[in-house]
Amino acid sequence: MKVDVLTLFPAMFAGPLDESIIRRAREAGRLELVINDLREWTHDRHRTVDDEPYGGGPGMVLKPEPVFEAIEDLAGAETRVVLMTPQGRPFEQAVARELSVHGHLLLVCGSYEGYDERIRSLAHDELSIGDYVLTNGALPAMVVIDAVARLLPGVLGDDASSAEESFSEGLLEYPQYTRPAEFKGMKVPKVLLSGNHAEIAKWRREQAAQRTAERRPDLLKDKNEDSEEKKDDS
Ligand SMILES: C[S@@+](CC[C@H](N)C(=O)[O-])C[C@H]1O[C@@H](n2cnc3c(N)ncnc32)[C@H](O)[C@@H]1O
């Protein structure tokens, strides 16, 4: 997959995407990442990308011209153009899965007070990483890249790890343990030491359901509503 990012702050991307799994994905050519500076698409001496809002009000607004020009240059027929914005649809694991099947993403990061509204007409999708407002779209874009890249084939050592983890089945993940079998008086549940795969799978399903009910009952409600909808459709 190729991911282009359009941002006013390319330097923010150095570091988080140069480590660990994402670094290896890039080195292996599974993820090609290009960070583009929006100012490259300005034509005046001051490299202006923002202006005052019509109608007055605080802050500055991203001008349409450089963003339009940049998207026209960077996007092809197959590109999924995604605007990072707190007004977007919530970014969740299911959305990461959706994005992971595209060959080319172009993530557009806003700053200041936000975008000239006409910029939205170029986007296939608008995503929010949560109900809070950050100073610019670089961190949200990095969150999206990280979550999507780990779903690409071959990026995680074992592709099953992403199939079983939290949110993949609409549930939180079951509790995990590693050696030692007893630590400071706390014991690993016997079933996990039993070698009985059917019993282990059953225990994990029950624990995942219980944990989700305790911590995120909203996920169970969504899951039940989904299965009701599927029944109605059939
Ligand atoms: C200060 S915010 C602008 C917020 C805008 N005035 C509003 O109320 O919707 C500047 C930029 O940061 C990014 N941003 C901030 N919070 C975000 C979030 N929760 N999810 C995605 N992007 C966000 C967006 O790219 C946004 O255009």
PDB file of C-alpha atoms and ligand atoms in Angstrom:
ATOM      1  CA  MET A   1       0.000   0.000   0.000  1.00  0.00           C
ATOM      2  CA  LYS A   2       1.112   3.553  -0.699  1.00  0.00           C
ATOM      3  CA  VAL A   3       0.155   6.318   1.740  1.00  0.00           C
ATOM      4  CA  ASP A   4       0.640   9.960   0.852  1.00  0.00           C
ATOM      5  CA  VAL A   5       0.234  12.524   3.610  1.00  0.00           C
ATOM      6  CA  LEU A   6      -0.422  16.200   2.967  1.00  0.00           C
ATOM      7  CA  THR A   7       0.598  18.318   5.933  1.00  0.00           C
ATOM      8  CA  LEU A   8       2.035  21.656   7.000  1.00  0.00           C
ATOM      9  CA  PHE A   9       4.285  19.898   9.507  1.00  0.00           C
ATOM     10  CA  PRO A  10       6.273  17.129   7.786  1.00  0.00           C
ATOM     11  CA  ALA A  11       8.864  17.091  10.591  1.00  0.00           C
ATOM     12  CA  MET A  12       6.223  15.792  13.026  1.00  0.00           C
ATOM     13  CA  PHE A  13       6.222  12.473  11.168  1.00  0.00           C
ATOM     14  CA  ALA A  14       9.877  11.712  11.855  1.00  0.00           C
ATOM     15  CA  GLY A  15      10.155   9.204  14.673  1.00  0.00           C
ATOM     16  CA  PRO A  16       6.808   7.500  15.290  1.00  0.00           C
ATOM     17  CA  LEU A  17       6.729   5.841  11.866  1.00  0.00           C
ATOM     18  CA  ASP A  18      10.442   5.010  11.854  1.00  0.00           C
ATOM     19  CA  GLU A  19      10.329   2.400  14.605  1.00  0.00           C
ATOM     20  CA  SER A  20       9.368  -1.195  15.191  1.00  0.00           C
ATOM     21  CA  ILE A  21       6.648  -2.847  13.074  1.00  0.00           C
ATOM     22  CA  ILE A  22       5.974   0.170  10.855  1.00  0.00           C
ATOM     23  CA  ARG A  23       9.669   0.631  10.122  1.00  0.00           C
ATOM     24  CA  ARG A  24       9.927  -3.034   9.103  1.00  0.00           C
ATOM     25  CA  ALA A  25       6.779  -2.749   6.958  1.00  0.00           C
ATOM     26  CA  ARG A  26       8.360   0.196   5.149  1.00  0.00           C
ATOM     27  CA  GLU A  27      11.706  -1.551   4.730  1.00  0.00           C
ATOM     28  CA  ALA A  28       9.960  -4.640   3.347  1.00  0.00           C
ATOM     29  CA  GLY A  29       8.069  -2.469   0.839  1.00  0.00           C
ATOM     30  CA  ARG A  30       4.650  -3.422   2.253  1.00  0.00           C
ATOM     31  CA  LEU A  31       4.037   0.225   3.152  1.00  0.00           C
ATOM     32  CA  GLU A  32       5.327   3.105   1.049  1.00  0.00           C
ATOM     33  CA  LEU A  33       4.957   6.348   2.956  1.00  0.00           C
ATOM     34  CA  VAL A  34       5.414   9.800   1.410  1.00  0.00           C
ATOM     35  CA  ILE A  35       5.083  12.918   3.557  1.00  0.00           C
ATOM     36  CA  ASN A  36       4.245  15.969   1.422  1.00  0.00           C
ATOM     37  CA  ASP A  37       4.601  19.572   2.566  1.00  0.00           C
ATOM     38  CA  LEU A  38       1.479  21.527   1.573  1.00  0.00           C
ATOM     39  CA  ARG A  39       3.610  24.661   1.103  1.00  0.00           C
ATOM     40  CA  GLU A  40       5.143  23.035  -1.989  1.00  0.00           C
ATOM     41  CA  TRP A  41       1.852  23.868  -3.743  1.00  0.00           C
ATOM     42  CA  THR A  42       1.924  27.603  -2.979  1.00  0.00           C
ATOM     43  CA  HIS A  43       3.132  30.176  -5.498  1.00  0.00           C
ATOM     44  CA  ASP A  44       3.665  33.373  -3.527  1.00  0.00           C
ATOM     45  CA  ARG A  45       6.775  34.612  -1.758  1.00  0.00           C
ATOM     46  CA  HIS A  46       5.344  33.898   1.702  1.00  0.00           C
ATOM     47  CA  ARG A  47       4.114  30.410   0.748  1.00  0.00           C
ATOM     48  CA  THR A  48       0.674  31.314   2.078  1.00  0.00           C
ATOM     49  CA  VAL A  49      -1.658  28.442   2.934  1.00  0.00           C
ATOM     50  CA  ASP A  50      -4.236  30.161   5.144  1.00  0.00           C
ATOM     51  CA  ASP A  51      -6.423  33.248   5.295  1.00  0.00           C
ATOM     52  CA  GLU A  52      -8.997  34.922   7.533  1.00  0.00           C
ATOM     53  CA  PRO A  53     -12.492  33.431   7.676  1.00  0.00           C
ATOM     54  CA  TYR A  54     -15.222  35.163   5.689  1.00  0.00           C
ATOM     55  CA  GLY A  55     -17.775  36.514   8.134  1.00  0.00           C
ATOM     56  CA  GLY A  56     -15.154  37.112  10.807  1.00  0.00           C
ATOM     57  CA  GLY A  57     -14.224  34.989  13.790  1.00  0.00           C
ATOM     58  CA  PRO A  58     -11.056  33.722  15.424  1.00  0.00           C
ATOM     59  CA  GLY A  59      -8.162  31.936  13.723  1.00  0.00           C
ATOM     60  CA  MET A  60      -7.203  31.241  10.152  1.00  0.00           C
ATOM     61  CA  VAL A  61      -8.667  28.871   7.592  1.00  0.00           C
ATOM     62  CA  LEU A  62      -6.766  26.628   5.128  1.00  0.00           C
ATOM     63  CA  LYS A  63      -7.107  28.098   1.642  1.00  0.00           C
ATOM     64  CA  PRO A  64      -8.593  25.885  -1.070  1.00  0.00           C
ATOM     65  CA  GLU A  65      -6.058  26.559  -3.872  1.00  0.00           C
ATOM     66  CA  PRO A  66      -2.934  24.772  -2.546  1.00  0.00           C
ATOM     67  CA  VAL A  67      -4.953  21.831  -1.206  1.00  0.00           C
ATOM     68  CA  PHE A  68      -6.827  21.392  -4.504  1.00  0.00           C
ATOM     69  CA  GLU A  69      -3.609  21.605  -6.496  1.00  0.00           C
ATOM     70  CA  ALA A  70      -1.823  19.138  -4.226  1.00  0.00           C
ATOM     71  CA  ILE A  71      -4.668  16.610  -4.315  1.00  0.00           C
ATOM     72  CA  GLU A  72      -4.911  16.910  -8.100  1.00  0.00           C
ATOM     73  CA  ASP A  73      -1.167  16.160  -8.323  1.00  0.00           C
ATOM     74  CA  LEU A  74      -1.035  13.364  -5.761  1.00  0.00           C
ATOM     75  CA  ALA A  75      -4.311  11.498  -6.292  1.00  0.00           C
ATOM     76  CA  GLY A  76      -5.063   9.094  -9.131  1.00  0.00           C
ATOM     77  CA  ALA A  77      -8.267   7.313 -10.103  1.00  0.00           C
ATOM     78  CA  GLU A  78      -7.722   4.608  -7.446  1.00  0.00           C
ATOM     79  CA  THR A  79      -6.739   6.942  -4.576  1.00  0.00           C
ATOM     80  CA  ARG A  80      -8.866   7.157  -1.452  1.00  0.00           C
ATOM     81  CA  VAL A  81      -8.682  10.790  -0.281  1.00  0.00           C
ATOM     82  CA  VAL A  82      -9.285  11.059   3.464  1.00  0.00           C
ATOM     83  CA  LEU A  83      -9.613  14.307   5.400  1.00  0.00           C
ATOM     84  CA  MET A  84      -8.567  14.287   9.037  1.00  0.00           C
ATOM     85  CA  THR A  85     -11.132  16.305  10.986  1.00  0.00           C
ATOM     86  CA  PRO A  86     -12.879  16.174  14.368  1.00  0.00           C
ATOM     87  CA  GLN A  87     -16.116  16.423  12.356  1.00  0.00           C
ATOM     88  CA  GLY A  88     -15.436  13.126  10.546  1.00  0.00           C
ATOM     89  CA  ARG A  89     -16.865   9.686  11.181  1.00  0.00           C
ATOM     90  CA  PRO A  90     -15.279   7.972  14.154  1.00  0.00           C
ATOM     91  CA  PHE A  91     -12.103   6.081  13.280  1.00  0.00           C
ATOM     92  CA  GLU A  92     -12.517   2.519  14.573  1.00  0.00           C
ATOM     93  CA  GLN A  93     -10.949  -0.864  13.906  1.00  0.00           C
ATOM     94  CA  ALA A  94     -13.628  -1.621  11.277  1.00  0.00           C
ATOM     95  CA  VAL A  95     -12.694   1.588   9.441  1.00  0.00           C
ATOM     96  CA  ALA A  96      -8.994   0.640   9.598  1.00  0.00           C
ATOM     97  CA  ARG A  97      -9.950  -2.684   7.941  1.00  0.00           C
ATOM     98  CA  GLU A  98     -11.934  -0.849   5.265  1.00  0.00           C
ATOM     99  CA  LEU A  99      -8.969   1.395   4.471  1.00  0.00           C
ATOM    100  CA  SER A 100      -6.452  -1.459   4.480  1.00  0.00           C
ATOM    101  CA  VAL A 101      -7.819  -2.886   1.205  1.00  0.00           C
ATOM    102  CA  HIS A 102      -7.059   0.271  -0.788  1.00  0.00           C
ATOM    103  CA  GLY A 103      -3.839   0.475  -2.780  1.00  0.00           C
ATOM    104  CA  HIS A 104      -3.346   4.209  -2.252  1.00  0.00           C
ATOM    105  CA  LEU A 105      -4.477   6.523   0.546  1.00  0.00           C
ATOM    106  CA  LEU A 106      -4.018  10.280   0.604  1.00  0.00           C
ATOM    107  CA  LEU A 107      -4.434  11.616   4.145  1.00  0.00           C
ATOM    108  CA  VAL A 108      -5.048  15.358   4.291  1.00  0.00           C
ATOM    109  CA  CYS A 109      -4.121  17.037   7.571  1.00  0.00           C
ATOM    110  CA  GLY A 110      -5.742  20.314   8.509  1.00  0.00           C
ATOM    111  CA  SER A 111      -4.423  22.969  10.879  1.00  0.00           C
ATOM    112  CA  TYR A 112      -5.485  26.300  12.341  1.00  0.00           C
ATOM    113  CA  GLU A 113      -9.266  26.649  12.515  1.00  0.00           C
ATOM    114  CA  GLY A 114      -9.775  24.013   9.826  1.00  0.00           C
ATOM    115  CA  TYR A 115     -10.486  23.809   6.098  1.00  0.00           C
ATOM    116  CA  ASP A 116     -12.234  26.042   3.636  1.00  0.00           C
ATOM    117  CA  GLU A 117     -15.477  24.093   3.264  1.00  0.00           C
ATOM    118  CA  ARG A 118     -14.915  23.563  -0.493  1.00  0.00           C
ATOM    119  CA  ILE A 119     -11.946  21.303   0.273  1.00  0.00           C
ATOM    120  CA  ARG A 120     -14.425  18.717   1.598  1.00  0.00           C
ATOM    121  CA  SER A 121     -15.732  18.204  -1.933  1.00  0.00           C
ATOM    122  CA  LEU A 122     -12.454  16.405  -2.813  1.00  0.00           C
ATOM    123  CA  ALA A 123     -12.616  13.890   0.026  1.00  0.00           C
ATOM    124  CA  HIS A 124     -14.001  10.360  -0.216  1.00  0.00           C
ATOM    125  CA  ASP A 125     -14.030  10.137   3.560  1.00  0.00           C
ATOM    126  CA  GLU A 126     -13.583  12.292   6.659  1.00  0.00           C
ATOM    127  CA  LEU A 127     -12.228  10.713   9.822  1.00  0.00           C
ATOM    128  CA  SER A 128     -12.054  11.765  13.457  1.00  0.00           C
ATOM    129  CA  ILE A 129      -9.832   9.941  15.935  1.00  0.00           C
ATOM    130  CA  GLY A 130     -11.971  11.019  18.895  1.00  0.00           C
ATOM    131  CA  ASP A 131     -14.155  13.686  20.407  1.00  0.00           C
ATOM    132  CA  TYR A 132     -11.412  16.167  21.231  1.00  0.00           C
ATOM    133  CA  VAL A 133      -9.627  18.811  19.206  1.00  0.00           C
ATOM    134  CA  LEU A 134      -5.900  18.611  18.429  1.00  0.00           C
ATOM    135  CA  THR A 135      -3.810  21.436  17.028  1.00  0.00           C
ATOM    136  CA  ASN A 136      -3.382  19.802  13.596  1.00  0.00           C
ATOM    137  CA  GLY A 137      -3.998  16.589  11.676  1.00  0.00           C
ATOM    138  CA  ALA A 138      -0.505  15.067  11.918  1.00  0.00           C
ATOM    139  CA  LEU A 139      -1.141  12.956  15.017  1.00  0.00           C
ATOM    140  CA  PRO A 140      -4.533  11.745  13.726  1.00  0.00           C
ATOM    141  CA  ALA A 141      -2.905  10.788  10.390  1.00  0.00           C
ATOM    142  CA  MET A 142      -0.178   8.855  12.226  1.00  0.00           C
ATOM    143  CA  VAL A 143      -2.824   7.031  14.260  1.00  0.00           C
ATOM    144  CA  VAL A 144      -4.610   6.019  11.049  1.00  0.00           C
ATOM    145  CA  ILE A 145      -1.375   4.949   9.321  1.00  0.00           C
ATOM    146  CA  ASP A 146      -0.301   2.825  12.288  1.00  0.00           C
ATOM    147  CA  ALA A 147      -3.683   1.114  12.658  1.00  0.00           C
ATOM    148  CA  VAL A 148      -4.023   0.449   8.925  1.00  0.00           C
ATOM    149  CA  ALA A 149      -0.418  -0.629   8.282  1.00  0.00           C
ATOM    150  CA  ARG A 150      -0.492  -3.396  10.887  1.00  0.00           C
ATOM    151  CA  LEU A 151      -3.464  -4.946   9.042  1.00  0.00           C
ATOM    152  CA  LEU A 152      -1.596  -5.209   5.725  1.00  0.00           C
ATOM    153  CA  PRO A 153      -0.711  -8.769   4.741  1.00  0.00           C
ATOM    154  CA  GLY A 154       2.604  -9.903   6.210  1.00  0.00           C
ATOM    155  CA  VAL A 155       3.148  -6.829   8.417  1.00  0.00           C
ATOM    156  CA  LEU A 156       2.454  -8.597  11.712  1.00  0.00           C
ATOM    157  CA  GLY A 157       4.540 -11.725  12.162  1.00  0.00           C
ATOM    158  CA  ASP A 158       1.332 -13.758  12.529  1.00  0.00           C
ATOM    159  CA  ASP A 159      -1.707 -12.390  10.674  1.00  0.00           C
ATOM    160  CA  ALA A 160      -3.927 -14.202  13.212  1.00  0.00           C
ATOM    161  CA  SER A 161      -2.849 -11.680  15.885  1.00  0.00           C
ATOM    162  CA  SER A 162      -4.937  -8.953  14.269  1.00  0.00           C
ATOM    163  CA  ALA A 163      -7.885 -11.328  13.784  1.00  0.00           C
ATOM    164  CA  GLU A 164      -8.176 -12.139  17.491  1.00  0.00           C
ATOM    165  CA  GLU A 165      -7.410  -8.843  19.183  1.00  0.00           C
ATOM    166  CA  SER A 166      -9.730  -6.238  20.714  1.00  0.00           C
ATOM    167  CA  PHE A 167     -12.505  -4.897  18.430  1.00  0.00           C
ATOM    168  CA  SER A 168     -11.861  -7.408  15.625  1.00  0.00           C
ATOM    169  CA  GLU A 169     -14.950  -9.426  16.628  1.00  0.00           C
ATOM    170  CA  GLY A 170     -16.754  -6.483  18.219  1.00  0.00           C
ATOM    171  CA  LEU A 171     -15.367  -7.579  21.614  1.00  0.00           C
ATOM    172  CA  LEU A 172     -12.400  -6.666  23.774  1.00  0.00           C
ATOM    173  CA  GLU A 173      -9.629  -9.236  23.861  1.00  0.00           C
ATOM    174  CA  TYR A 174      -9.504 -11.951  26.537  1.00  0.00           C
ATOM    175  CA  PRO A 175      -6.837 -11.726  29.296  1.00  0.00           C
ATOM    176  CA  GLN A 176      -3.346 -12.805  28.242  1.00  0.00           C
ATOM    177  CA  TYR A 177      -0.592 -14.363  30.389  1.00  0.00           C
ATOM    178  CA  THR A 178       2.996 -15.434  29.856  1.00  0.00           C
ATOM    179  CA  ARG A 179       5.595 -17.145  32.049  1.00  0.00           C
ATOM    180  CA  PRO A 180       5.965 -17.504  35.017  1.00  0.00           C
ATOM    181  CA  ALA A 181       2.838 -19.540  35.883  1.00  0.00           C
ATOM    182  CA  GLU A 182       2.802 -17.892  39.301  1.00  0.00           C
ATOM    183  CA  PHE A 183       4.011 -14.359  40.048  1.00  0.00           C
ATOM    184  CA  LYS A 184       3.774 -12.594  43.428  1.00  0.00           C
ATOM    185  CA  GLY A 185       1.041 -15.053  44.441  1.00  0.00           C
ATOM    186  CA  MET A 186      -0.997 -14.413  41.243  1.00  0.00           C
ATOM    187  CA  LYS A 187      -1.613 -17.598  39.281  1.00  0.00           C
ATOM    188  CA  VAL A 188      -2.250 -18.105  35.581  1.00  0.00           C
ATOM    189  CA  PRO A 189      -5.734 -19.678  35.146  1.00  0.00           C
ATOM    190  CA  LYS A 190      -5.402 -23.492  35.117  1.00  0.00           C
ATOM    191  CA  VAL A 191      -7.231 -23.908  31.828  1.00  0.00           C
ATOM    192  CA  LEU A 192      -4.443 -22.053  29.970  1.00  0.00           C
ATOM    193  CA  LEU A 193      -1.907 -24.602  31.219  1.00  0.00           C
ATOM    194  CA  SER A 194      -4.134 -27.569  30.350  1.00  0.00           C
ATOM    195  CA  GLY A 195      -3.197 -27.910  26.667  1.00  0.00           C
ATOM    196  CA  ASN A 196      -6.907 -28.484  25.920  1.00  0.00           C
ATOM    197  CA  HIS A 197      -7.437 -26.206  22.930  1.00  0.00           C
ATOM    198  CA  ALA A 198     -11.231 -26.457  22.896  1.00  0.00           C
ATOM    199  CA  GLU A 199     -11.453 -25.559  26.598  1.00  0.00           C
ATOM    200  CA  ILE A 200      -8.981 -22.700  26.123  1.00  0.00           C
ATOM    201  CA  ALA A 201     -10.977 -21.313  23.187  1.00  0.00           C
ATOM    202  CA  LYS A 202     -14.211 -21.550  25.247  1.00  0.00           C
ATOM    203  CA  TRP A 203     -12.593 -19.803  28.254  1.00  0.00           C
ATOM    204  CA  ARG A 204     -11.273 -17.031  26.004  1.00  0.00           C
ATOM    205  CA  ARG A 205     -14.682 -16.468  24.391  1.00  0.00           C
ATOM    206  CA  GLU A 206     -16.322 -16.241  27.822  1.00  0.00           C
ATOM    207  CA  GLN A 207     -13.650 -13.919  29.202  1.00  0.00           C
ATOM    208  CA  ALA A 208     -13.859 -11.652  26.146  1.00  0.00           C
ATOM    209  CA  ALA A 209     -17.646 -11.397  26.529  1.00  0.00           C
ATOM    210  CA  GLN A 210     -17.407 -10.771  30.291  1.00  0.00           C
ATOM    211  CA  ARG A 211     -14.673  -8.164  29.932  1.00  0.00           C
ATOM    212  CA  THR A 212     -16.593  -6.363  27.185  1.00  0.00           C
ATOM    213  CA  ALA A 213     -19.796  -6.374  29.289  1.00  0.00           C
ATOM    214  CA  GLU A 214     -17.895  -4.854  32.238  1.00  0.00           C
ATOM    215  CA  ARG A 215     -15.818  -2.276  30.381  1.00  0.00           C
ATOM    216  CA  ARG A 216     -17.539  -1.533  27.080  1.00  0.00           C
ATOM    217  CA  PRO A 217     -21.230  -2.558  27.183  1.00  0.00           C
ATOM    218  CA  ASP A 218     -21.761  -0.189  24.219  1.00  0.00           C
ATOM    219  CA  LEU A 219     -19.802  -2.635  22.010  1.00  0.00           C
ATOM    220  CA  LEU A 220     -22.161  -5.502  22.924  1.00  0.00           C
ATOM    221  CA  LYS A 221     -25.159  -3.331  22.117  1.00  0.00           C
ATOM    222  CA  ASP A 222     -23.668  -2.501  18.680  1.00  0.00           C
ATOM    223  CA  LYS A 223     -22.898  -6.184  18.065  1.00  0.00           C
ATOM    224  CA  ASN A 224     -26.481  -7.247  18.983  1.00  0.00           C
ATOM    225  CA  GLU A 225     -27.957  -4.537  16.773  1.00  0.00           C
ATOM    226  CA  ASP A 226     -25.744  -5.695  13.870  1.00  0.00           C
ATOM    227  CA  SER A 227     -26.877  -9.310  14.198  1.00  0.00           C
ATOM    228  CA  GLU A 228     -30.551  -8.218  14.457  1.00  0.00           C
ATOM    229  CA  GLU A 229     -30.097  -6.234  11.233  1.00  0.00           C
ATOM    230  CA  LYS A 230     -28.500  -9.243   9.504  1.00  0.00           C
ATOM    231  CA  LYS A 231     -31.481 -11.432  10.591  1.00  0.00           C
ATOM    232  CA  ASP A 232     -33.937  -8.852   9.201  1.00  0.00           C
ATOM    233  CA  ASP A 233     -32.045  -8.768   5.885  1.00  0.00           C
ATOM    234  CA  SER A 234     -32.133 -12.558   5.432  1.00  0.00           C
TER     235      SER A 234
HETATM  236  C1  LIG B   1      -7.792  22.875  15.594  1.00  0.00           C
HETATM  237  S1  LIG B   1      -8.369  21.645  14.495  1.00  0.00           S
HETATM  238  C2  LIG B   1      -9.738  22.460  13.732  1.00  0.00           C
HETATM  239  C3  LIG B   1     -11.021  22.179  14.405  1.00  0.00           C
HETATM  240  C4  LIG B   1     -12.204  22.895  13.738  1.00  0.00           C
HETATM  241  N1  LIG B   1     -12.190  24.301  14.075  1.00  0.00           N
HETATM  242  C5  LIG B   1     -13.507  22.277  14.183  1.00  0.00           C
HETATM  243  O1  LIG B   1     -14.106  22.772  15.129  1.00  0.00           O
HETATM  244  O2  LIG B   1     -13.894  21.248  13.605  1.00  0.00           O
HETATM  245  C6  LIG B   1      -7.163  21.665  13.241  1.00  0.00           C
HETATM  246  C7  LIG B   1      -7.002  20.372  12.467  1.00  0.00           C
HETATM  247  O3  LIG B   1      -6.518  19.349  13.322  1.00  0.00           O
HETATM  248  C8  LIG B   1      -7.005  18.081  12.905  1.00  0.00           C
HETATM  249  N2  LIG B   1      -7.736  17.476  14.025  1.00  0.00           N
HETATM  250  C9  LIG B   1      -7.907  18.000  15.257  1.00  0.00           C
HETATM  251  N3  LIG B   1      -8.579  17.167  16.061  1.00  0.00           N
HETATM  252  C10 LIG B   1      -8.844  16.063  15.324  1.00  0.00           C
HETATM  253  C11 LIG B   1      -9.518  14.836  15.604  1.00  0.00           C
HETATM  254  N4  LIG B   1     -10.081  14.595  16.780  1.00  0.00           N
HETATM  255  N5  LIG B   1      -9.583  13.915  14.614  1.00  0.00           N
HETATM  256  C12 LIG B   1      -9.048  14.152  13.398  1.00  0.00           C
HETATM  257  N6  LIG B   1      -8.404  15.297  13.080  1.00  0.00           N
HETATM  258  C13 LIG B   1      -8.296  16.245  14.023  1.00  0.00           C
HETATM  259  C14 LIG B   1      -7.866  18.334  11.676  1.00  0.00           C
HETATM  260  O4  LIG B   1      -7.106  18.099  10.522  1.00  0.00           O
HETATM  261  C15 LIG B   1      -8.238  19.794  11.830  1.00  0.00           C
HETATM  262  O5  LIG B   1      -8.528  20.397  10.592  1.00  0.00           O
END
